[in-house]
Coordinates of C-alpha atoms in Angstrom, one line a residue:
X1 CA 0.2 0.5 -0.3
X2 CA 2.7 2.2 0.2
X3 CA 2.6 2.6 -3.7
X4 CA -0.9 4.5 -3.7
X5 CA 0.8 7.4 -1.1
X6 CA 3.8 8.6 -3.1
X7 CA 2.5 10.9 -5.3
X8 CA 4.0 10.1 -8.4
X9 CA 2.3 6.4 -7.8
X10 CA -1.5 9.0 -7.0
X11 CA -0.3 10.5 -10.4
X12 CA 0.6 7.9 -12.4
X13 CA -3.0 6.3 -11.7
X14 CA -4.8 9.3 -12.0
X15 CA -3.5 9.6 -15.5
X16 CA -4.7 6.1 -16.6
X17 CA -8.5 6.8 -14.5
X18 CA -8.5 10.2 -17.6
X19 CA -6.7 7.9 -20.2
X20 CA -9.6 6.2 -20.0
X21 CA -12.3 8.2 -19.9
X22 CA -10.4 10.0 -23.0
X23 CA -10.3 7.0 -25.3
X24 CA -13.6 6.0 -24.6
X25 CA -14.9 5.7 -28.5
X26 CA -18.0 7.6 -29.9
X27 CA -19.9 4.9 -31.9
X28 CA -22.2 7.5 -33.8
X29 CA -22.1 11.0 -34.9
X30 CA -25.6 12.8 -34.2
X31 CA -27.1 14.5 -37.4
X32 CA -30.0 16.5 -36.4
X33 CA -30.8 16.7 -40.5
X34 CA -32.0 13.3 -40.8
X35 CA -34.8 13.1 -37.9
X36 CA -38.3 14.2 -40.1
X37 CA -39.2 17.1 -38.7
X38 CA -43.0 16.6 -36.9
X39 CA -45.2 19.4 -36.3
X40 CA -46.5 17.5 -33.0
X41 CA -43.4 18.6 -31.1
X42 CA -43.8 21.8 -30.5
X43 CA -46.9 23.1 -28.4
X44 CA -50.0 24.9 -30.7
X45 CA -50.3 28.9 -30.0
X46 CA -53.8 29.6 -28.9
X47 CA -56.1 30.9 -31.5
X48 CA -55.4 34.8 -31.8
X49 CA -51.7 35.5 -30.6
X50 CA -50.4 35.0 -34.5
X51 CA -52.5 36.6 -37.8
X52 CA -52.5 33.2 -39.1
X53 CA -54.2 31.8 -36.1
X54 CA -56.7 34.8 -35.8
X55 CA -60.2 33.5 -33.9
X56 CA -62.8 34.5 -36.1
X57 CA -65.4 37.5 -35.9
X58 CA -68.4 37.7 -37.0
X59 CA -70.3 41.4 -36.7
X60 CA -74.2 41.9 -37.2
X61 CA -75.2 45.0 -38.6
X62 CA -79.2 43.6 -39.0
X63 CA -79.1 42.8 -34.6
X64 CA -80.2 45.7 -32.7
X65 CA -80.4 48.3 -34.1
X66 CA -79.7 48.2 -37.4
X67 CA -75.7 50.1 -38.6
X68 CA -75.6 48.1 -42.5
X69 CA -74.8 51.8 -44.2
X70 CA -71.9 52.2 -42.1
X71 CA -71.4 48.4 -42.7
X72 CA -71.0 48.4 -46.4
X73 CA -68.2 51.6 -45.6
X74 CA -66.2 48.3 -43.8
X75 CA -66.5 46.3 -46.2
X76 CA -65.7 48.9 -49.7
X77 CA -62.7 49.6 -47.0
X78 CA -61.6 46.1 -46.2
X79 CA -62.4 44.8 -49.9
X80 CA -61.6 48.0 -52.3
X81 CA -59.5 50.0 -50.4
X82 CA -57.2 47.6 -48.3
X83 CA -56.8 44.8 -51.1
X84 CA -59.1 42.3 -49.2
X85 CA -57.1 42.5 -46.1
X86 CA -59.8 41.0 -43.6
X87 CA -57.5 40.2 -40.6
X88 CA -56.5 42.7 -37.8
X89 CA -55.5 42.7 -34.5
X90 CA -57.7 43.8 -31.5
X91 CA -55.5 47.2 -29.7
X92 CA -53.3 46.1 -26.6
X93 CA -55.5 47.9 -23.9
X94 CA -58.6 50.6 -24.3
X95 CA -56.9 53.5 -23.8
X96 CA -55.4 52.5 -26.9
X97 CA -58.8 53.7 -28.5
X98 CA -57.9 57.4 -28.1
X99 CA -54.8 57.4 -29.9
X100 CA -56.2 56.1 -33.4
X101 CA -60.1 58.8 -33.1
X102 CA -56.5 62.1 -33.3
X103 CA -54.7 60.3 -35.6
X104 CA -57.4 59.0 -38.0
X105 CA -58.5 62.4 -38.1
X106 CA -61.7 61.4 -36.7
X107 CA -61.7 63.9 -33.7
X108 CA -61.6 66.5 -36.3
X109 CA -65.0 66.2 -37.0
X110 CA -64.8 67.2 -41.1
X111 CA -68.3 66.8 -41.5
X112 CA -69.5 69.1 -39.2
X113 CA -71.3 72.5 -41.1
X114 CA -68.8 74.4 -39.7
X115 CA -65.4 72.5 -40.9
X116 CA -66.8 71.2 -44.7
X117 CA -65.1 74.0 -46.2
X118 CA -61.5 73.7 -44.3
X119 CA -61.4 69.4 -45.2
X120 CA -62.7 69.7 -48.5
X121 CA -65.9 68.1 -48.0
X122 CA -70.2 66.9 -48.3
X123 CA -72.1 65.3 -46.9
X124 CA -75.5 63.1 -48.1
X125 CA -77.6 64.9 -45.9
X126 CA -77.4 67.1 -42.4
X127 CA -77.5 64.1 -40.6
X128 CA -73.8 62.4 -41.7
X129 CA -72.3 64.8 -39.9
X130 CA -70.3 61.6 -37.5
X131 CA -67.2 60.7 -39.0
X132 CA -66.6 56.7 -39.9
X133 CA -63.4 55.2 -39.1
X134 CA -62.3 52.0 -40.8
X135 CA -60.2 50.0 -39.8
X136 CA -62.1 50.7 -36.2
X137 CA -60.0 52.6 -33.1
X138 CA -60.5 49.2 -31.9
X139 CA -58.3 47.7 -33.7
X140 CA -55.2 48.2 -33.1
X141 CA -52.6 50.0 -35.4
X142 CA -55.7 51.3 -36.8
X143 CA -55.4 55.3 -37.4
X144 CA -52.4 53.8 -40.0
X145 CA -54.1 53.9 -43.3
X146 CA -58.1 54.7 -41.3
X147 CA -60.6 55.2 -44.4
X148 CA -63.5 58.4 -43.2
X149 CA -66.5 57.7 -44.2
X150 CA -70.1 59.6 -43.5
X151 CA -72.5 58.4 -41.3
X152 CA -74.6 59.9 -38.3
X153 CA -74.6 60.0 -34.6
X154 CA -77.4 56.7 -34.8
X155 CA -75.4 54.3 -36.4
X156 CA -72.4 54.6 -35.0
X157 CA -73.8 54.0 -31.3
X158 CA -75.1 51.0 -33.1
X159 CA -72.4 49.3 -34.7
X160 CA -69.7 50.6 -31.5
X161 CA -72.8 48.1 -29.6
X162 CA -72.7 45.5 -32.6
X163 CA -68.9 45.7 -32.9
X164 CA -69.7 44.6 -29.2
X165 CA -71.3 41.9 -29.3
X166 CA -69.2 40.6 -32.3
X167 CA -66.0 40.9 -29.5
X168 CA -67.7 38.7 -27.1
X169 CA -69.0 36.1 -28.9
X170 CA -66.1 35.2 -30.9
X171 CA -64.3 33.0 -27.7
X172 CA -61.4 34.6 -26.5
X173 CA -60.8 37.8 -28.4
X174 CA -59.3 39.8 -25.7
X175 CA -56.5 42.0 -26.0
X176 CA -53.9 42.0 -28.3
X177 CA -55.6 39.0 -29.9
X178 CA -56.0 38.2 -34.3
X179 CA -59.3 38.0 -35.1
X180 CA -60.6 37.2 -39.0
X181 CA -63.8 39.7 -39.5
X182 CA -67.2 38.3 -41.2
X183 CA -70.8 40.3 -41.3
X184 CA -73.4 38.7 -41.3
X185 CA -77.2 39.8 -42.0
X186 CA -80.2 38.3 -39.5

């Protein structure tokens, strides 16, 4: 046992043990490109988390008070002016609405009598003084490429209730979620 007590013998023993670990053969090199991709290995995102996983939201302009004129303007904006885009993201917080009204120009009230000349516009009749904006103020970044249309104040109130109703009926359509707009008529 005196052999194991000397420094040199301990160094030799340690070297032998390390050599065995270093010299262990590698049986196979693992190439990840040979492994087939399996989508089930990934956790699916919740509906509405991405634009590709948008939640279907249905809005009925004839339910309750009618706002079909505004719905037609919205359809025209989506299909003709925005190239058929129907998927949008809901605002991130309730406070975001005010920014949209201001940045879209709706807060300037361009269809009121005193502002018609300033904004170089006209209106259908004296009742159409309310600016309808699309994308809606409840849509995130709605002020970008927002279009203003004529509407009555009454229709605007009906539309607000109809949009809220559509959001509530679409399961999981909380703030910040992506959704696809569909209009149905009852």
